[in-house]
Short mmCIF file of C-alpha atoms in Angstrom, two decimals:
data_model
loop_
_atom_site.label_atom_id
_atom_site.label_comp_id
_atom_site.label_asym_id
_atom_site.label_seq_id
_atom_site.Cartn_x
_atom_site.Cartn_y
_atom_site.Cartn_z
CA UNK A 8 -0.68 27.68 -9.10
CA UNK A 9 -2.25 24.67 -7.38
CA UNK A 10 -0.56 21.74 -5.64
CA UNK A 11 -1.81 18.17 -5.26
CA UNK A 12 -1.36 15.55 -2.53
CA UNK A 13 -2.34 11.89 -2.91
CA UNK A 14 -2.12 9.91 0.34
CA UNK A 15 -2.65 6.16 0.44
CA UNK A 16 -3.45 4.45 3.74
CA UNK A 17 -2.26 1.06 2.58
CA UNK A 18 -5.06 -1.55 2.86
CA UNK A 19 -7.72 0.70 4.47
CA UNK A 20 -10.58 -0.73 2.41
CA UNK A 21 -14.26 -0.16 3.09
CA UNK A 22 -15.95 -3.27 1.73
CA UNK A 23 -18.59 -3.54 -0.97
CA UNK A 24 -16.45 -4.53 -3.97
CA UNK A 25 -18.97 -5.91 -6.49
CA UNK A 26 -16.60 -8.73 -7.52
CA UNK A 27 -15.40 -9.63 -4.00
CA UNK A 28 -16.95 -13.09 -4.22
CA UNK A 29 -14.68 -13.97 -7.17
CA UNK A 30 -11.70 -13.30 -4.89
CA UNK A 31 -13.14 -15.23 -1.95
CA UNK A 32 -13.73 -11.97 -0.08
CA UNK A 33 -17.50 -11.44 -0.12
CA UNK A 34 -18.32 -9.70 3.16
CA UNK A 35 -14.80 -8.43 3.95
CA UNK A 36 -14.71 -4.83 5.17
CA UNK A 37 -11.48 -3.62 6.77
CA UNK A 38 -12.64 -0.32 8.26
CA UNK A 39 -16.20 -1.30 9.19
CA UNK A 40 -15.10 -4.51 10.90
CA UNK A 41 -12.42 -2.65 12.88
CA UNK A 42 -15.02 -0.09 14.01
CA UNK A 43 -17.43 -2.86 14.97
CA UNK A 44 -14.75 -4.75 16.91
CA UNK A 45 -13.81 -1.58 18.79
CA UNK A 46 -17.45 -0.91 19.67
CA UNK A 47 -17.79 -4.46 21.05
CA UNK A 48 -14.70 -4.04 23.21
CA UNK A 49 -12.73 -6.57 21.13
CA UNK A 50 -9.82 -4.24 20.30
CA UNK A 51 -8.54 -3.17 23.69
CA UNK A 52 -4.78 -3.80 23.38
CA UNK A 53 -3.04 -0.44 23.71
CA UNK A 54 -6.29 1.47 23.22
CA UNK A 55 -9.88 1.35 24.43
CA UNK A 56 -13.45 1.98 23.41
CA UNK A 57 -15.11 2.87 20.11
CA UNK A 58 -12.88 3.74 17.16
CA UNK A 59 -12.06 7.45 17.48
CA UNK A 60 -11.27 9.11 14.13
CA UNK A 61 -12.86 12.56 14.36
CA UNK A 62 -10.74 14.19 11.67
CA UNK A 63 -11.14 11.57 8.93
CA UNK A 64 -14.75 10.96 9.91
CA UNK A 65 -15.36 14.69 9.59
CA UNK A 66 -13.95 14.43 6.06
CA UNK A 67 -16.46 11.68 5.27
CA UNK A 68 -14.85 8.40 6.32
CA UNK A 69 -17.90 6.86 7.98
CA UNK A 70 -20.12 8.14 5.16
CA UNK A 71 -17.79 6.63 2.54
CA UNK A 72 -17.81 3.22 4.26
CA UNK A 73 -21.61 3.21 4.39
CA UNK A 74 -21.79 4.35 0.77
CA UNK A 75 -19.45 1.56 -0.32
CA UNK A 76 -20.96 -1.31 1.60
CA UNK A 77 -23.97 -0.34 3.70
CA UNK A 78 -22.19 -1.79 6.75
CA UNK A 79 -22.58 -0.28 10.21
CA UNK A 80 -19.83 2.11 11.31
CA UNK A 81 -20.18 2.54 15.09
CA UNK A 82 -18.28 5.61 16.28
CA UNK A 83 -18.01 7.01 12.74
CA UNK A 84 -21.20 9.04 12.42
CA UNK A 85 -20.03 12.61 11.82
CA UNK A 86 -21.79 14.93 9.38
CA UNK A 87 -19.10 15.19 6.68
CA UNK A 88 -17.59 18.31 5.20
CA UNK A 89 -15.63 18.71 1.98
CA UNK A 90 -16.05 15.89 -0.52
CA UNK A 91 -16.12 12.13 -0.14
CA UNK A 92 -16.63 9.08 -2.31
CA UNK A 93 -15.96 5.35 -2.49
CA UNK A 94 -13.86 3.97 -5.34
CA UNK A 95 -14.05 0.63 -7.14
CA UNK A 96 -11.01 -1.04 -8.73
CA UNK A 97 -11.23 -2.40 -12.28
CA UNK A 98 -7.85 -4.17 -12.39
CA UNK A 99 -7.98 -7.91 -11.73
CA UNK A 100 -5.93 -7.91 -8.55
CA UNK A 101 -5.96 -6.90 -4.92
CA UNK A 102 -2.29 -6.01 -4.70
CA UNK A 103 -0.19 -2.91 -4.23
CA UNK A 104 0.89 -2.20 -7.86
CA UNK A 105 -2.62 -2.69 -9.27
CA UNK A 106 -4.17 -0.34 -6.75
CA UNK A 107 -1.56 2.38 -6.99
CA UNK A 108 -1.25 2.31 -10.76
CA UNK A 109 -5.00 2.58 -11.19
CA UNK A 110 -5.20 5.41 -8.64
CA UNK A 111 -2.58 7.06 -10.88
CA UNK A 112 -4.78 6.59 -13.96
CA UNK A 113 -3.58 3.26 -15.42
CA UNK A 114 -5.64 0.08 -14.87
CA UNK A 115 -3.54 -3.09 -15.20
CA UNK A 116 -4.13 -4.65 -18.67
CA UNK A 117 -2.89 -8.15 -17.82
CA UNK A 118 -3.40 -10.93 -15.30
CA UNK A 119 -0.66 -11.22 -12.68
CA UNK A 120 1.24 -14.47 -12.17
CA UNK A 121 0.76 -16.11 -8.78
CA UNK A 122 2.84 -18.97 -7.43
CA UNK A 123 0.94 -22.12 -6.40
CA UNK A 124 0.11 -22.97 -2.79
CA UNK A 125 2.59 -25.84 -2.81
CA UNK A 126 6.05 -26.75 -1.59
CA UNK A 127 8.12 -26.21 -3.62
CA UNK A 128 6.31 -23.11 -4.88
CA UNK A 129 8.86 -22.08 -7.50
CA UNK A 130 9.83 -23.82 -10.75
CA UNK A 131 13.24 -25.49 -10.84
CA UNK A 132 14.62 -23.17 -13.52
CA UNK A 133 13.81 -20.11 -11.39
CA UNK A 134 15.48 -21.68 -8.35
CA UNK A 135 18.55 -22.41 -10.48
CA UNK A 136 18.66 -18.78 -11.61
CA UNK A 137 18.45 -17.58 -8.00
CA UNK A 138 21.34 -19.86 -7.02
CA UNK A 139 23.48 -18.68 -9.92
CA UNK A 140 22.81 -15.02 -9.15
CA UNK A 141 23.41 -15.52 -5.41
CA UNK A 142 26.42 -17.80 -5.82
CA UNK A 143 24.85 -20.46 -3.58
CA UNK A 144 24.10 -24.16 -3.89
CA UNK A 145 20.43 -23.85 -2.96
CA UNK A 146 17.74 -21.64 -1.43
CA UNK A 147 15.67 -21.86 1.75
CA UNK A 148 11.91 -21.55 1.96
CA UNK A 149 10.51 -22.09 -1.53
CA UNK A 150 6.96 -21.79 -0.20
CA UNK A 151 4.12 -19.48 0.80
CA UNK A 152 4.93 -17.94 4.17
CA UNK A 153 4.56 -15.03 6.56
CA UNK A 154 7.68 -12.90 6.36
CA UNK A 155 8.06 -12.57 10.12
CA UNK A 156 7.49 -16.27 10.75
CA UNK A 157 9.86 -17.53 8.07
CA UNK A 158 12.85 -15.53 9.28
CA UNK A 159 12.34 -16.91 12.79
CA UNK A 160 12.03 -20.43 11.41
CA UNK A 161 14.95 -20.27 8.96
CA UNK A 162 17.12 -17.37 10.14
CA UNK A 163 19.61 -19.60 11.95
CA UNK A 164 19.98 -21.96 8.97
CA UNK A 165 20.31 -18.96 6.64
CA UNK A 166 23.23 -17.58 8.66
CA UNK A 167 24.94 -20.99 8.75
CA UNK A 168 24.40 -21.90 5.08
CA UNK A 169 24.41 -18.49 3.42
CA UNK A 170 21.39 -19.56 1.35
CA UNK A 171 18.78 -16.83 0.69
CA UNK A 172 15.28 -17.34 2.09
CA UNK A 173 12.82 -17.19 -0.83
CA UNK A 174 9.07 -17.16 -0.33
CA UNK A 175 5.83 -15.77 -1.72
CA UNK A 176 2.27 -14.98 -0.65
CA UNK A 177 -1.19 -14.72 -2.18
CA UNK A 178 0.07 -11.58 -3.94
CA UNK A 179 2.07 -11.62 -7.15
CA UNK A 180 5.44 -11.36 -5.39
CA UNK A 181 8.79 -13.11 -5.09
CA UNK A 182 10.37 -12.19 -1.75
CA UNK A 183 13.94 -12.75 -0.62
CA UNK A 184 14.87 -12.42 3.05
CA UNK A 185 18.53 -12.17 4.02
CA UNK A 186 20.54 -11.06 7.04
CA UNK A 187 21.95 -7.56 6.62
CA UNK A 188 25.29 -8.52 8.19
CA UNK A 189 25.99 -12.13 7.29
CA UNK A 190 24.54 -11.97 3.76
CA UNK A 191 24.87 -8.24 3.15
CA UNK A 192 22.31 -5.59 2.29
CA UNK A 193 23.94 -4.52 -0.98
CA UNK A 194 24.26 -8.17 -2.01
CA UNK A 195 20.55 -8.71 -1.30
CA UNK A 196 19.60 -5.69 -3.41
CA UNK A 197 21.88 -6.85 -6.23
CA UNK A 198 20.30 -10.32 -6.15
CA UNK A 199 16.77 -8.94 -6.36
CA UNK A 200 17.77 -6.54 -9.13
CA UNK A 201 19.32 -9.38 -11.13
CA UNK A 202 16.22 -11.57 -10.84
CA UNK A 203 13.67 -8.84 -11.51
CA UNK A 204 13.70 -9.01 -15.35
CA UNK A 205 12.93 -12.74 -15.34
CA UNK A 206 10.14 -12.40 -12.80
CA UNK A 207 8.67 -9.34 -14.50
CA UNK A 208 8.61 -11.27 -17.79
CA UNK A 209 6.52 -13.87 -15.94
CA UNK A 210 4.20 -11.00 -14.87
CA UNK A 211 5.19 -11.31 -11.23
CA UNK A 212 4.49 -7.82 -9.92
CA UNK A 213 7.34 -7.33 -7.46
CA UNK A 214 10.62 -8.80 -6.33
CA UNK A 215 10.96 -7.68 -2.72
CA UNK A 216 14.17 -7.50 -0.70
CA UNK A 217 13.34 -8.29 2.94
CA UNK A 218 16.47 -7.63 5.03
CA UNK A 219 16.57 -8.57 8.70
CA UNK A 220 18.94 -8.46 11.66
CA UNK A 221 19.36 -10.35 14.89
CA UNK A 222 20.57 -13.72 16.11
CA UNK A 223 19.09 -17.10 17.01
CA UNK A 224 19.37 -16.40 20.73
CA UNK A 225 17.67 -13.00 20.68
CA UNK A 226 15.42 -13.48 17.67
CA UNK A 227 15.29 -11.87 14.24
CA UNK A 228 13.70 -8.58 13.22
CA UNK A 229 13.00 -7.16 9.78
CA UNK A 230 14.50 -3.73 9.15
CA UNK A 231 13.20 -0.64 7.37
CA UNK A 232 15.56 -1.31 4.44
CA UNK A 233 12.94 -3.22 2.45
CA UNK A 234 13.16 -2.49 -1.26
CA UNK A 235 10.62 -3.39 -3.95
CA UNK A 236 11.74 -4.05 -7.52
CA UNK A 237 8.39 -3.60 -9.27
CA UNK A 238 7.40 -4.15 -12.84
CA UNK A 239 7.05 -0.82 -14.64
CA UNK A 240 3.56 0.56 -15.33
CA UNK A 241 2.38 -0.27 -18.85
CA UNK A 242 1.79 3.37 -19.81
CA UNK A 243 2.43 6.88 -18.42
CA UNK A 244 0.79 7.59 -15.07
CA UNK A 245 -0.21 10.70 -13.17
CA UNK A 246 3.42 11.01 -12.07
CA UNK A 247 4.59 11.18 -15.70
CA UNK A 248 1.84 13.64 -16.62
CA UNK A 249 2.94 16.02 -13.86
CA UNK A 250 6.57 15.85 -14.93
CA UNK A 251 5.62 16.42 -18.58
CA UNK A 252 3.98 19.67 -17.46
CA UNK A 253 7.23 20.68 -15.71
CA UNK A 254 5.91 19.89 -12.25
CA UNK A 255 7.82 17.95 -9.63
CA UNK A 256 6.74 14.64 -8.08
CA UNK A 257 7.71 13.88 -4.48
CA UNK A 258 7.39 10.25 -3.40
CA UNK A 259 6.96 9.39 0.28
CA UNK A 260 7.34 5.77 1.38
CA UNK A 261 7.40 2.98 -1.20
CA UNK A 262 5.86 5.01 -4.05
CA UNK A 263 9.20 5.20 -5.86
CA UNK A 264 9.51 1.41 -5.78
CA UNK A 265 5.92 0.84 -6.91
CA UNK A 266 6.42 3.03 -9.98
CA UNK A 267 9.99 1.85 -10.69
CA UNK A 268 11.05 5.48 -10.14
CA UNK A 269 9.33 6.47 -13.37
CA UNK A 270 7.94 9.98 -13.08
CA UNK A 271 9.47 10.46 -9.62
CA UNK A 272 11.81 13.34 -8.71
CA UNK A 273 12.75 12.37 -5.17
CA UNK A 274 11.94 9.82 -2.48
CA UNK A 275 11.86 9.90 1.31
CA UNK A 276 11.52 6.72 3.36
CA UNK A 277 11.25 5.53 6.94
CA UNK A 278 8.66 4.11 9.30
CA UNK A 279 5.17 5.61 9.17
CA UNK A 280 5.92 8.16 11.90
CA UNK A 281 8.90 9.44 9.91
CA UNK A 282 6.87 9.37 6.70
CA UNK A 283 4.19 11.54 8.27
CA UNK A 284 6.79 14.15 9.15
CA UNK A 285 8.00 14.02 5.54
CA UNK A 286 4.41 14.64 4.44
CA UNK A 287 4.10 17.62 6.76
CA UNK A 288 7.40 18.98 5.43
CA UNK A 289 6.21 18.54 1.84
CA UNK A 290 3.05 20.49 2.62
CA UNK A 291 5.29 23.32 3.79
CA UNK A 292 7.72 23.42 0.89
CA UNK A 293 6.38 21.65 -2.22
CA UNK A 294 6.34 23.96 -5.22
CA UNK A 295 3.27 25.06 -7.17
CA UNK A 296 2.31 22.51 -9.81
CA UNK A 297 3.74 19.62 -7.80
CA UNK A 298 2.34 16.24 -6.80
CA UNK A 299 3.21 14.71 -3.44
CA UNK A 300 2.36 11.00 -3.47
CA UNK A 301 2.59 9.15 -0.13
CA UNK A 302 2.03 5.57 1.02
CA UNK A 303 1.68 4.61 4.69
CA UNK A 304 2.40 0.89 4.65
CA UNK A 305 2.23 -0.15 8.31
CA UNK A 306 -1.58 -0.45 8.35
CA UNK A 307 -1.05 -3.32 5.91
CA UNK A 308 2.34 -4.78 6.82
CA UNK A 309 2.17 -4.65 10.62
CA UNK A 310 -1.54 -5.05 11.32
CA UNK A 311 -3.59 -6.22 8.36
CA UNK A 312 -1.49 -9.22 7.36
CA UNK A 313 -0.96 -10.11 11.01
CA UNK A 314 -4.71 -9.90 11.68
CA UNK A 315 -4.09 -7.50 14.55
CA UNK A 316 -7.35 -5.59 15.03
CA UNK A 317 -6.16 -3.57 18.04
CA UNK A 318 -2.93 -2.63 16.27
CA UNK A 319 -4.78 -1.52 13.15
CA UNK A 320 -7.18 0.56 15.25
CA UNK A 321 -4.26 2.16 17.13
CA UNK A 322 -2.56 3.02 13.83
CA UNK A 323 -5.73 4.60 12.44
CA UNK A 324 -6.20 6.67 15.60
CA UNK A 325 -2.55 7.79 15.49
CA UNK A 326 -2.89 8.87 11.86
CA UNK A 327 -6.14 10.70 12.55
CA UNK A 328 -4.67 12.52 15.54
CA UNK A 329 -1.67 13.54 13.41
CA UNK A 330 -3.71 14.65 10.41
CA UNK A 331 -4.29 18.30 11.48
CA UNK A 332 -0.50 18.85 11.42
CA UNK A 333 -0.60 18.15 7.69
CA UNK A 334 -3.89 19.82 6.82
CA UNK A 335 -2.87 22.92 8.73
CA UNK A 336 0.12 23.47 6.41
CA UNK A 337 -1.86 23.26 3.19
CA UNK A 338 -2.32 26.46 1.20
CA UNK A 339 -5.43 27.93 -0.41
CA UNK A 340 -5.91 26.17 -3.73
CA UNK A 341 -4.29 22.88 -2.66
CA UNK A 342 -6.14 19.60 -3.17
CA UNK A 343 -5.42 16.60 -0.94
CA UNK A 344 -7.00 13.16 -1.40
CA UNK A 345 -6.82 10.41 1.23
CA UNK A 346 -7.60 6.93 -0.04
CA UNK A 347 -6.40 3.30 -0.04
CA UNK A 348 -5.20 0.74 -2.58
CA UNK A 349 -7.07 -2.43 -1.46
CA UNK A 350 -8.34 -3.99 1.75
CA UNK A 351 -6.70 -6.19 4.38
CA UNK A 352 -9.46 -6.96 6.84
CA UNK A 353 -7.80 -7.97 10.14
CA UNK A 354 -10.96 -9.86 11.14
CA UNK A 355 -10.92 -11.95 7.94
CA UNK A 356 -9.71 -15.51 7.45
CA UNK A 357 -6.13 -16.05 6.30
CA UNK A 358 -3.46 -13.36 6.10
CA UNK A 359 -4.00 -11.95 2.61
CA UNK A 360 -5.33 -8.73 1.11
CA UNK A 361 -9.09 -8.47 0.66
CA UNK A 362 -10.92 -7.24 -2.43
CA UNK A 363 -12.75 -4.07 -1.34
CA UNK A 364 -13.77 -0.63 -2.41
CA UNK A 365 -11.76 2.20 -0.84
CA UNK A 366 -12.75 5.51 0.74
CA UNK A 367 -11.86 8.74 -1.07
CA UNK A 368 -11.69 11.77 1.23
CA UNK A 369 -11.03 15.16 -0.36
CA UNK A 370 -9.69 18.28 1.33
CA UNK A 371 -9.95 21.42 -0.78
CA UNK A 372 -13.19 20.78 -2.69
CA UNK A 373 -16.57 21.53 -1.11
CA UNK A 374 -18.64 19.05 -3.13
CA UNK A 375 -20.36 16.89 -0.53
CA UNK A 376 -21.07 13.30 -1.53
CA UNK A 377 -19.47 12.47 -4.87
CA UNK A 378 -20.82 8.92 -4.98
CA UNK A 379 -19.32 5.68 -6.30
CA UNK A 380 -16.36 6.30 -8.58
CA UNK A 381 -13.51 4.33 -10.15
CA UNK A 382 -9.93 4.27 -8.88
CA UNK A 383 -8.75 6.02 -12.05
CA UNK A 384 -11.08 8.94 -11.36
CA UNK A 385 -8.72 9.92 -8.53
CA UNK A 386 -5.91 10.53 -11.04
CA UNK A 387 -8.21 12.37 -13.44
CA UNK A 388 -9.39 14.63 -10.60
CA UNK A 389 -5.87 15.50 -9.48
CA UNK A 390 -4.85 16.10 -13.11
CA UNK A 391 -7.85 18.39 -13.58
CA UNK A 392 -6.91 20.28 -10.43
CA UNK A 393 -3.34 20.77 -11.68
CA UNK A 394 -4.53 21.87 -15.12
CA UNK A 395 -3.05 18.88 -16.94
CA UNK A 396 -4.36 17.83 -20.33
CA UNK A 397 -3.82 14.09 -19.72
CA UNK A 398 -6.54 12.41 -17.66
CA UNK A 399 -5.87 8.68 -18.24
CA UNK A 400 -8.67 6.16 -17.91
CA UNK A 401 -10.70 8.16 -15.41
CA UNK A 402 -13.04 11.12 -15.20
CA UNK A 403 -12.59 14.11 -12.90
CA UNK A 404 -15.30 14.64 -10.32
CA UNK A 405 -14.39 18.31 -9.83
#
């Protein structure tokens, strides 16, 4: 019996979204612009030369970028093997839940709520609810901000006052940063959990706990104990379909949070290096009929939002170099799809996600170029491979 693996390189878009202009992102292309910067010698911190991704390029990465956007891909010119495509998102968002849900067969049927680019960013009644739930007199932040910058700016005052640091971004999120020791990790989780129903009712996609450690003298650092309290998908996803057929679903990274643990059997977390080892382990032991669903977030969180082209290139080259360890443990009959959920072009203006198509690289199906597909076709294809009757909003390309 077959197994399925769905691997999301968070934010590794490839340009060409037909509605990018409506999002202010016409011309953004995460992967092509990184490759072009590397070829120009503009991404030399911790690495050097053209972008070197022989394994993913051999699966069709360069071909998928050119298919999606027509942009030049210097260094990514391999003749592909297997199957490759570029996928277009239908949901009206460029955020994590929209992308992942649609990859799992469920386009988002509503418009997300976004907080205004103003200070204060949050309505007074929401601030009052935060204070009541936290047992504090006020909050800090109340604005759009970079998560790393705001803890350095307000970390000292947070420790002295005990007030949680609340902020948002261009995504549909409400984020709360708090010190793991002085505020308490469990208290931070409880606060986010208490606020989630109100924010989900507003159609805010995620309440995110952003714990950090450190001191004013030595600086503050976010920890790996981030936790997302996401709104539940509006209908059953690929994860639920697999479980309904008595298969198991293994979540790696923040997949469990994104799907509110619905349709998930177990979760493993850590930094991306640890997550890759979990993926390799899953390839060795996952049972027939199972789905392993992984998200590698550091492309987005450490490099895309921070507009770090060299860092993003290093991360891509690390993942590509590691990839044979995973592919080598797959069994005959397995299907593995590598894709992304949105873009986050590190050469683009601002610090936000970018509306882009995403590459779809398939190991285990010798189809050649599949063409332009929809996000939901990924779920339908994996469901087809696993012999499931439910296919969601997509169509299988197998």
